[in-house]
Amino acid sequence: MCFGPFLLRQTMASRKESAASGSSPLETPVKQIQIDGLVVLKIIKHYQEEGQGSEVVQGVLLGLVVEDSLEITNCFPFPQHTEDDVEFDEVQYQMEMMRSLRHVNIDHLHVGWYQSTHYGSFVSRALLDSQFSYQHAIEESVVLIYDPIKTAQGSLCLKAYRLTPKLMEICKEKDFTPEGLKKACIGYEIMFEEVPIVIKNSHLINVLLLDLQEKSTVADKHELLNLSSSNHLEKSLQLLMDRVDDMSQDINKYNTYCRNLSKQQQQKQQYLQRRQQENTQRQSRGEPPLPEEDISKMFKPPQAPPRMDTLLIAGQVNNYCQNIKEFTSQNLGKLFMAEGLQGHSS
Amino acid sequence: MAVHGPVVKIHPVVLASIVDSYERRNEGASRVIGTLLGTTDKHSVEVTNCFSVPHNESEDEVAVDMEFAKNMYELHKKVSPSEVIVGWYATGYDITEHSVLIHEYYSREAPNPIHLTVDTALQSNKMNIRAYVSSQMGVPGKTVGVMFTPLTVKYIYYDTERIGVELLQRTRESPSRTNGLTTDLAQVAGAAGRVQEMLSTVLTYIEDVLSGKLVADNSVGRYLMDLVNKVPKITAEDFESMLNSNINDLLMVTYLANLAQAQIALNEKLVVL
């Protein structure tokens, strides 16, 4: 689902040339992200209306870069990718949208994209590829992950991620073999870096919010204090188990590869030794030694499995665990509160 | 159509969008107009999305970029095919004659369109949000005019929207108009604080009634009874066992999560690095 790249290369190439001097590779070019309230509302609405069936909804973020922070001022959603769509031209859609938005003075610079997630499962190959192509074209781009289920539980869950420079290097070289990764010293923890988010509203929007608060009925639903946790826990644990299974399969594959490799090394050694012996025997008998055969052709080394998937799975497992821990700590707090309440009344 | 007209339900994202496009208007333009998208049914119109349309307005004429409006509508339709044009909006306090023309254009796009005005210039110290529907008036056959009749406006939210708006409300308090997202336990503390506030309000009311300052209201008294009875009466042992089993579940899950994390870290150290 790599919708960004083609369009980006065309429009952003010119931008890169003009922004030449200040673009020396900083460690983290983006220290903070400032989002307009409008963007938050739009993302929520998009998921609510279109995302109930399929898992992910996606869209593009527009904004500008201000010194070391990224300002996101608007966004527009991307239609769902259905198979029975006849020749849906994503690039066309994007170009038209941006052109139209330019007419009404909305910032039309691509600064990233957003995606919704289901219980925190977003670390996948597709996301990595998309974010890589975005970050390759625009250094400061981010991906906003919106978690609607956590939000429905009481408070907005919106996180911004970028790929670390190390990961960018690796993706550029496409070298996913074990040796390559070992060289770059990448662990699953330094794949993505999270950028802190700050929400900003203009004065006029603040007036609007004041108005809304006065006019709307105070029907506060306190989902946050909901005590029931088993449903959510069950689903999260299920996903975690699936990932852990994938992980163990992957580890098995790697182990068999290692074993095959070492077996092959042994065979090679044995073969060489036998050759040596035969050659010495022949020499002692006065016959010409056997020609050196090409060893590498006889013992083809087994295919090294790509390690990128392992990294991704590890990252995903880590993410699930983080989420579960957050959830359980909240629930523990709530349970203790309930205990306090019961203690007083009984 | 009906005399009272439909009820207009607006989502906050529409209003935020309108305010934002007002802030980005071109030099010299005093107001912004745009199209409203949403769904209609018999008695209400739900406005869920909008986009602004460039237009030029001068003393005697008004030009609206209709091509643009059509294009944008097509694009939007690709994302949410269920949204249709339900009307249009304009910022500013009054309804001018130009509005009538624009409204006529929109009547061609949608049956009985809604006209929404948002007073961004804050003429009455508030952002007046009003909706109108046009109806014919005048002597039939002779002078026919158009009158805009006001409609009731309600705000509706999806649950997640409400939570989002609540978060946005907090930006009002900080001087730099910014706000970070909260951490997990802080959220629970915040919710508990809110409940506490509500409880103290109720308590002050009760004390006022008891000391005779306020007349006791029976319906409120019934609600209070419901409230007190909502705390379930369980014997202490049952509650203890329930609490403990829940806590044990959560602790076990935490332990498993930590275990999994340690496992992958270990795996990485052994294999990759």
XYZ file of C-alpha atoms in Angstrom:
619
model
C 0.000 0.000 0.000
C 2.819 2.302 -0.880
C 0.922 5.284 -2.149
C 3.311 8.048 -1.368
C 6.432 7.546 -3.433
C 5.574 8.336 -7.053
C 3.988 11.637 -6.352
C 6.610 12.576 -3.815
C 9.516 12.138 -6.168
C 7.952 14.470 -8.699
C 6.837 17.312 -6.520
C 9.411 17.191 -3.797
C 12.454 16.888 -5.995
C 12.323 20.577 -6.702
C 11.919 21.343 -3.044
C 14.976 19.336 -2.124
C 17.144 21.279 -4.513
C 16.066 24.580 -3.129
C 16.566 23.555 0.464
C 20.108 22.402 -0.113
C 22.254 24.220 2.364
C 20.469 23.570 5.640
C 19.840 19.898 5.068
C 22.939 18.374 6.585
C 21.816 15.109 8.171
C 21.005 15.973 11.763
C 20.550 13.216 14.240
C 16.894 13.983 14.735
C 15.682 16.765 12.504
C 12.327 16.783 14.198
C 12.208 17.249 17.940
C 8.557 17.887 18.364
C 5.320 17.771 16.461
C 2.657 20.387 16.706
C -0.769 19.323 15.552
C -3.745 21.536 14.984
C -6.933 20.524 16.711
C -8.595 20.330 13.337
C -6.324 17.499 12.226
C -7.129 15.492 15.326
C -10.840 15.861 14.740
C -10.535 14.926 11.093
C -8.591 11.777 11.822
C -11.097 10.711 14.442
C -13.966 11.332 12.086
C -12.353 9.482 9.234
C -11.886 6.348 11.260
C -15.315 6.573 12.767
C -17.055 6.796 9.454
C -15.014 4.661 7.176
C -12.939 2.384 9.291
C -15.391 0.091 10.923
C -15.140 -2.650 8.376
C -11.549 -2.952 7.376
C -8.675 -2.523 9.696
C -6.786 0.473 8.539
C -7.677 3.875 7.264
C -4.977 6.062 5.893
C -4.508 9.628 4.908
C -1.999 12.308 4.168
C -0.766 15.005 6.515
C -0.078 18.516 5.312
C 1.828 21.211 7.051
C 5.190 22.854 7.258
C 8.527 22.578 8.977
C 9.414 25.280 11.464
C 13.003 25.055 12.701
C 13.133 21.825 14.634
C 9.478 21.102 14.981
C 6.977 19.897 12.493
C 3.640 21.673 12.270
C 0.748 19.707 10.930
C -2.043 22.000 9.909
C -4.344 19.918 7.793
C -4.928 16.476 6.455
C -7.074 14.640 3.977
C -8.179 11.037 3.973
C -7.346 8.431 1.415
C -10.072 6.279 0.013
C -10.112 2.591 0.819
C -8.283 0.271 -1.439
C -10.886 -2.158 -2.669
C -10.059 -4.834 -5.160
C -13.055 -4.233 -7.330
C -12.107 -0.637 -7.914
C -11.549 -0.064 -11.554
C -8.237 1.610 -12.145
C -8.273 3.880 -9.171
C -5.473 6.287 -9.676
C -4.046 7.211 -6.312
C -1.546 9.635 -7.675
C -4.272 11.424 -9.556
C -6.382 11.725 -6.448
C -3.532 13.092 -4.437
C -2.502 15.623 -7.021
C -6.009 16.899 -7.490
C -6.608 17.171 -3.796
C -3.417 19.105 -3.220
C -4.063 21.409 -6.124
C -7.553 22.178 -4.886
C -6.365 22.773 -1.363
C -3.776 25.173 -2.624
C -6.587 27.314 -3.997
C -7.997 27.831 -0.577
C -4.650 28.625 0.965
C -4.234 25.417 2.859
C -0.614 24.338 3.281
C -0.049 21.867 0.542
C 3.275 20.481 1.614
C 3.336 16.807 2.316
C 4.798 16.186 5.711
C 3.721 12.696 6.474
C 0.825 10.310 6.660
C -1.459 8.818 9.226
C -2.851 5.374 9.799
C -5.243 3.820 12.231
C -4.293 0.674 14.059
C -6.058 -2.250 15.620
C -4.930 -2.905 19.202
C -1.511 -1.571 18.430
C -0.501 -3.808 15.546
C 1.120 -1.508 13.072
C 4.743 -2.618 12.849
C 4.630 -4.273 9.464
C 6.587 -4.410 6.273
C 4.119 -2.184 4.463
C 4.413 0.549 7.066
C 8.164 0.329 6.999
C 8.289 0.648 3.241
C 5.874 3.543 3.108
C 7.582 5.450 5.870
C 10.953 4.803 4.324
C 9.922 6.242 0.990
C 8.356 9.238 2.708
C 11.367 9.876 4.846
C 13.672 9.419 1.943
C 11.934 12.133 0.004
C 11.188 14.461 2.899
C 13.514 14.238 5.801
C 11.118 15.384 8.459
C 8.131 13.252 7.650
C 6.386 11.227 10.307
C 3.684 8.650 10.511
C 0.869 9.303 12.964
C -0.631 6.216 14.456
C -4.133 6.648 15.782
C -5.495 3.979 18.055
C -9.292 4.257 18.078
C -9.933 1.472 20.554
C -7.729 2.994 23.177
C -9.251 6.367 22.470
C -12.729 5.011 22.974
C -11.590 3.813 26.360
C -11.140 7.299 27.580
C -8.335 9.328 26.218
C -6.857 10.193 22.858
C -4.131 7.875 21.716
C -2.121 9.429 18.935
C 1.570 8.708 18.462
C 4.081 9.927 15.944
C 6.930 7.763 14.698
C 9.914 8.152 12.471
C 12.523 5.697 11.337
C 15.868 6.103 13.041
C 18.774 7.130 10.839
C 20.345 3.703 11.278
C 17.291 1.981 9.972
C 17.177 4.364 7.058
C 20.713 3.358 6.158
C 19.835 -0.287 6.156
C 16.716 0.184 4.112
C 18.662 2.150 1.603
C 21.133 -0.631 1.062
C 18.476 -3.299 1.183
C 20.950 -5.511 2.928
C 18.851 -7.651 5.205
C 21.227 -10.520 5.763
C 22.362 -11.334 9.288
C 25.842 -9.980 8.632
C 24.474 -6.708 7.363
C 22.310 -6.173 10.377
C 25.077 -7.153 12.747
C 27.309 -4.575 11.141
C 24.789 -1.846 11.673
C 23.997 -2.913 15.231
C 20.298 -2.496 14.913
C 18.084 -3.729 17.662
C 14.321 -3.747 17.622
C 14.287 -0.893 20.057
C 15.989 1.539 17.774
C 13.858 0.924 14.765
C 11.315 3.607 15.357
C 11.673 6.685 17.405
C 8.691 8.362 18.920
C 8.355 12.099 18.597
C 6.442 14.002 21.275
C 3.201 15.562 20.174
C 1.743 18.844 21.219
C -1.703 20.036 20.253
C -2.135 23.639 19.397
C -5.243 25.642 18.686
C -5.626 29.120 17.387
C -7.510 31.739 19.388
C -10.553 31.536 17.213
C -10.787 27.816 17.660
C -10.563 28.339 21.376
C -13.562 30.626 21.173
C -15.353 27.939 19.227
C -14.519 25.355 21.840
C -15.823 27.622 24.550
C -19.030 27.996 22.630
C -19.357 24.258 22.134
C -18.844 23.581 25.755
C -21.585 25.951 26.775
C -24.053 24.752 24.243
C -23.623 21.011 24.376
C -25.179 18.965 27.118
C -22.876 17.690 29.815
C -23.522 14.048 29.124
C -20.076 12.957 30.096
C -19.533 9.336 29.593
C -16.886 8.046 31.839
C -15.496 5.201 29.858
C -12.194 5.792 31.447
C -13.444 4.543 34.787
C -14.853 1.379 33.324
C -13.729 -1.604 35.354
C -14.257 -4.400 32.863
C -11.008 -5.345 31.249
C -11.265 -8.930 30.158
C -12.417 -8.292 26.605
C -9.601 -5.962 25.787
C -7.032 -8.121 27.542
C -8.204 -11.192 25.695
C -7.814 -9.606 22.300
C -4.441 -8.117 23.102
C -3.122 -11.374 24.439
C -4.408 -13.199 21.383
C -2.504 -10.887 19.103
C 0.563 -11.174 21.277
C 0.401 -14.953 21.132
C 0.157 -14.935 17.351
C 3.182 -12.724 17.091
C 5.159 -14.802 19.524
C 4.330 -17.858 17.443
C 5.607 -16.095 14.349
C 8.698 -15.168 16.255
C 9.425 -18.717 17.314
C 8.974 -19.939 13.757
C 11.399 -17.359 12.601
C 13.898 -18.340 15.254
C 13.587 -21.971 14.200
C 14.298 -21.056 10.643
C 17.350 -19.148 11.662
C 18.577 -21.990 13.825
C 18.236 -24.518 11.038
C 20.123 -22.165 8.794
C 22.916 -21.890 11.331
C 23.055 -25.617 11.737
C 23.142 -26.198 7.997
C 25.877 -23.658 7.645
C 28.053 -25.259 10.277
C 27.400 -28.728 8.864
C 28.476 -27.488 5.513
C 31.618 -26.006 6.945
C 32.430 -29.366 8.458
C 31.856 -31.128 5.182
C 34.087 -28.669 3.451
C 36.820 -29.259 5.967
C 36.524 -33.007 5.616
C 36.637 -32.801 1.873
C 39.726 -30.626 1.958
C 41.432 -32.979 4.369
C 40.677 -35.978 2.201
C 42.023 -34.114 -0.756
C 45.214 -33.365 1.102
C 45.607 -36.968 2.112
C 45.034 -38.221 -1.391
C 47.457 -35.726 -2.774
C 50.208 -36.726 -0.364
C 49.527 -40.384 -1.131
C 49.731 -39.758 -4.836
C 52.872 -37.758 -4.430
C 54.427 -40.553 -2.503
C 53.432 -42.894 -5.336
C 54.809 -40.476 -7.896
C 51.506 -39.694 -9.621
C 50.422 -36.193 -10.491
C 48.203 -34.654 -7.845
C 44.520 -34.330 -8.495
C 43.433 -30.962 -9.734
C 41.998 -28.559 -7.236
C 38.322 -28.547 -7.714
C 36.226 -25.571 -7.195
C 34.985 -26.000 -3.701
C 32.449 -23.306 -3.728
C 30.602 -24.949 -6.578
C 30.381 -28.208 -4.766
C 29.270 -26.795 -1.489
C 26.798 -24.098 -2.216
C 26.188 -22.119 0.945
C 22.579 -22.157 2.096
C 20.463 -19.090 1.644
C 20.699 -16.752 4.595
C 17.207 -15.892 5.740
C 16.418 -12.180 5.723
C 16.407 -10.790 9.206
C 14.185 -7.825 8.641
C 11.074 -9.785 9.524
C 12.561 -10.762 12.827
C 13.177 -7.161 13.640
C 9.658 -6.234 12.724
C 8.122 -9.023 14.724
C 10.283 -8.184 17.702
C 9.264 -4.574 17.444
C 5.621 -5.538 17.250
C 5.853 -7.838 20.251
C 7.497 -5.053 22.158
C 4.718 -2.705 21.212
C 2.017 -5.121 22.301
C 3.758 -5.641 25.622
C 3.989 -1.910 26.214
C 0.322 -1.443 25.505
C -0.680 -4.327 27.715
C 1.388 -3.001 30.561
C -0.136 0.441 30.244
C -3.591 -1.039 30.218
C -3.007 -3.238 33.238
C -1.486 -0.436 35.261
C -4.524 1.724 34.582
C -6.857 -1.066 35.547
C -4.984 -1.773 38.733
C -5.424 1.852 39.676
C -9.132 1.620 38.988
C -9.488 -1.561 41.008
C -7.834 0.015 44.004
C -10.158 2.959 43.716
C -13.131 0.604 43.666
C -11.783 -1.069 46.744
C -11.564 2.242 48.497
C -15.143 3.022 47.553
C -16.408 -0.301 48.801
C -14.455 -0.040 51.997
C -16.144 3.198 52.928
C -19.672 2.154 52.307
C -19.646 -1.345 53.792
C -41.257 21.988 3.069
C -42.337 21.666 6.677
C -42.782 24.830 8.641
C -40.301 24.032 11.325
C -37.744 22.530 9.096
C -35.341 19.820 9.997
C -33.055 19.878 12.983
C -29.482 20.488 12.029
C -26.931 18.340 13.778
C -23.362 19.449 13.393
C -20.158 17.667 14.178
C -17.391 19.745 15.698
C -14.996 18.867 12.906
C -17.140 20.923 10.521
C -16.966 24.009 12.701
C -13.235 23.664 13.213
C -12.823 23.379 9.460
C -14.858 26.518 8.870
C -12.878 28.515 11.385
C -9.650 27.271 9.881
C -10.606 28.261 6.352
C -11.686 31.650 7.649
C -8.267 32.142 9.149
C -6.651 31.290 5.849
C -8.791 33.490 3.691
C -7.338 35.608 0.950
C -6.393 39.205 1.486
C -9.383 41.467 1.153
C -11.999 38.807 1.440
C -14.295 39.551 4.285
C -15.958 36.217 4.418
C -15.523 32.646 3.288
C -18.059 30.300 1.832
C -18.032 26.603 1.285
C -20.059 23.451 0.846
C -21.492 21.318 3.594
C -21.570 17.551 3.236
C -23.484 15.077 5.254
C -26.539 12.903 5.384
C -30.196 13.723 5.602
C -33.211 11.918 6.800
C -36.796 12.891 7.361
C -36.469 15.163 10.309
C -32.854 16.045 10.578
C -29.801 16.865 8.655
C -26.477 15.659 9.923
C -23.507 17.668 8.745
C -20.308 15.682 8.926
C -17.868 17.327 6.587
C -17.232 20.497 4.660
C -14.780 22.161 2.313
C -14.304 25.774 1.390
C -14.862 27.108 -2.098
C -13.004 30.121 -3.434
C -15.242 32.995 -4.357
C -15.059 36.672 -5.130
C -17.466 39.107 -3.706
C -17.808 42.754 -4.517
C -20.514 45.348 -4.215
C -22.709 44.232 -7.038
C -21.658 40.805 -8.048
C -20.532 37.543 -6.658
C -18.573 34.822 -8.438
C -18.276 31.342 -7.085
C -15.885 28.825 -8.540
C -18.384 26.120 -9.312
C -15.940 23.881 -11.127
C -13.865 23.737 -8.028
C -16.862 22.887 -5.895
C -17.831 20.057 -8.176
C -14.308 18.719 -8.297
C -13.885 18.740 -4.566
C -17.187 17.023 -4.113
C -16.125 14.260 -6.466
C -12.884 13.773 -4.572
C -14.645 13.668 -1.262
C -17.142 11.219 -2.579
C -14.342 8.776 -3.273
C -13.471 8.648 0.377
C -16.946 8.633 1.863
C -19.500 7.668 -0.744
C -22.391 8.149 1.635
C -21.945 11.882 2.047
C -24.024 14.197 -0.090
C -24.208 17.956 -0.398
C -26.636 19.189 2.191
C -26.041 22.905 1.988
C -23.461 25.597 2.306
C -21.883 27.810 4.900
C -20.696 31.384 5.127
C -18.812 33.210 7.806
C -20.115 36.537 8.948
C -23.070 37.785 10.826
C -25.708 38.740 8.337
C -27.313 37.280 5.332
C -26.685 39.428 2.325
C -28.331 39.509 -1.053
C -25.439 37.597 -2.472
C -26.362 34.811 -0.139
C -29.645 34.448 -1.955
C -27.877 33.904 -5.243
C -25.477 31.417 -3.776
C -28.318 29.672 -2.088
C -30.069 29.344 -5.389
C -27.027 27.696 -6.875
C -26.941 25.228 -4.051
C -30.617 24.489 -4.429
C -29.717 23.014 -7.743
C -27.251 20.672 -6.103
C -29.304 19.515 -3.179
C -32.981 19.459 -2.354
C -33.728 22.102 0.240
C -30.235 23.075 1.196
C -29.227 24.358 4.602
C -27.443 27.617 4.997
C -25.121 27.872 7.964
C -23.629 31.084 9.255
C -20.749 31.209 11.650
C -19.983 34.580 13.105
C -16.226 34.598 13.113
C -15.988 38.313 13.598
C -17.548 37.755 17.008
C -19.910 40.616 16.718
C -21.902 39.708 19.744
C -18.897 38.506 21.723
C -19.801 34.978 20.832
C -19.500 32.803 17.832
C -23.080 32.628 16.754
C -23.733 29.519 14.810
C -27.042 29.583 13.031
C -28.678 27.546 10.352
C -31.352 28.567 7.915
C -33.575 27.094 5.299
C -35.039 29.131 2.540
C -38.735 29.341 2.036
C -40.813 31.206 -0.429
C -42.654 34.238 0.662
C -44.634 36.984 -0.852
C -47.698 37.116 -2.910
C -47.941 34.045 -5.089
C -47.922 34.862 -8.723
C -46.675 38.378 -8.200
C -43.681 39.329 -6.119
C -42.014 36.241 -4.916
C -39.152 36.507 -2.519
C -37.080 34.218 -0.459
C -36.942 34.192 3.281
C -34.475 32.409 5.414
C -36.100 30.701 8.340
C -33.895 29.740 11.222
C -33.538 26.162 12.376
C -32.466 24.560 15.597
C -28.837 23.636 15.721
C -27.535 20.800 17.812
C -24.058 19.480 18.216
C -23.577 15.781 18.108
C -20.416 13.831 18.660
C -19.217 10.359 18.141
C -17.812 8.955 21.364
C -14.257 9.233 20.201
C -14.959 12.751 18.974
C -16.148 13.746 22.388
C -12.937 12.500 23.900
C -10.924 14.327 21.276
C -12.808 17.559 21.892
C -12.290 17.197 25.606
C -8.569 17.021 25.040
C -8.685 20.051 22.804
C -10.568 21.991 25.453
C -7.516 21.861 27.608
C -5.555 24.028 25.245
C -7.635 26.938 26.407
C -5.966 26.954 29.761
C -2.323 27.031 28.809
C -0.949 30.417 27.798
C 0.880 29.151 24.760
C -2.293 27.427 23.638
C -0.537 24.091 23.547
C -1.132 20.853 25.286
C 0.603 17.512 25.364
C -1.089 14.148 25.458
C -1.410 12.652 28.904
C 0.211 9.528 30.311
C -1.794 6.552 31.426
C -2.085 6.919 35.160
C -2.553 10.646 34.857
C -5.650 9.951 32.794
C -7.176 7.779 35.478
C -6.334 10.430 38.047
C -7.982 13.040 35.862
C -11.159 11.042 35.489
C -11.251 10.409 39.215
C -10.824 14.107 39.817
C -13.787 14.864 37.585
C -16.000 12.431 39.427
C -14.876 13.952 42.672
C -15.877 17.387 41.473
C -19.302 16.165 40.534
C -19.699 14.482 43.889
C -18.780 17.641 45.751
C -21.363 19.591 43.730
C -23.988 17.077 44.726
C -22.873 17.241 48.343
C -23.145 21.009 48.520
C -26.631 20.746 47.091
C -27.621 18.217 49.717
C -26.227 20.346 52.494
C -28.102 23.351 51.222
C -31.327 21.408 51.209
C -30.709 20.056 54.692
C -29.972 23.449 56.129
C -33.110 24.742 54.525
C -31.493 27.082 52.036
C -33.019 25.315 49.068
C -36.348 23.648 48.652
C -36.008 19.911 48.302
C -36.859 18.623 44.884
C -38.362 15.154 44.800
C -36.998 14.086 41.460
C -33.503 15.073 42.468
C -33.996 13.119 45.666
C -34.919 10.053 43.663
C -31.792 10.409 41.570
C -29.750 10.636 44.714
C -31.309 7.436 46.015
C -30.421 5.723 42.742
C -26.905 6.993 43.045
C -26.379 5.693 46.534
C -27.917 2.352 45.664
C -25.671 1.950 42.649
C -22.753 1.002 44.797
C -23.382 -2.737 44.957
C -23.876 -4.295 48.347
C -21.597 -7.265 48.507
C -20.280 -8.988 51.563
C -16.727 -8.109 52.354
C -15.333 -11.583 51.602
C -16.970 -11.797 48.209
C -15.677 -8.422 47.285
C -12.211 -9.282 48.545
C -12.096 -12.475 46.510
C -13.383 -10.718 43.383
C -10.901 -7.930 43.775
C -8.051 -10.294 44.391
C -8.813 -12.469 41.392
C -8.980 -9.414 39.153
C -5.738 -8.076 40.525
C -4.127 -11.456 40.049
C -5.222 -11.558 36.427
C -3.756 -8.184 35.751
C -0.519 -8.964 37.536
C -0.173 -12.198 35.610
C -0.656 -10.425 32.332
C 1.922 -7.838 33.311
C 4.343 -10.584 34.189
C 3.778 -12.316 30.868
C 4.284 -9.106 28.989
C 7.533 -8.452 30.801
C 8.611 -12.007 30.133
C 7.948 -11.646 26.426
C 9.901 -8.439 26.312
C 12.861 -9.967 28.120
C 12.704 -12.907 25.740
C 12.938 -10.864 22.598
C 15.683 -8.706 24.037
C 17.621 -11.856 24.863
C 17.006 -13.335 21.447
C 18.293 -10.220 19.865
C 21.461 -10.146 21.890
C 22.178 -13.752 21.030
C 21.306 -13.804 17.409
C 21.447 -10.457 15.795
C 24.018 -8.478 17.682
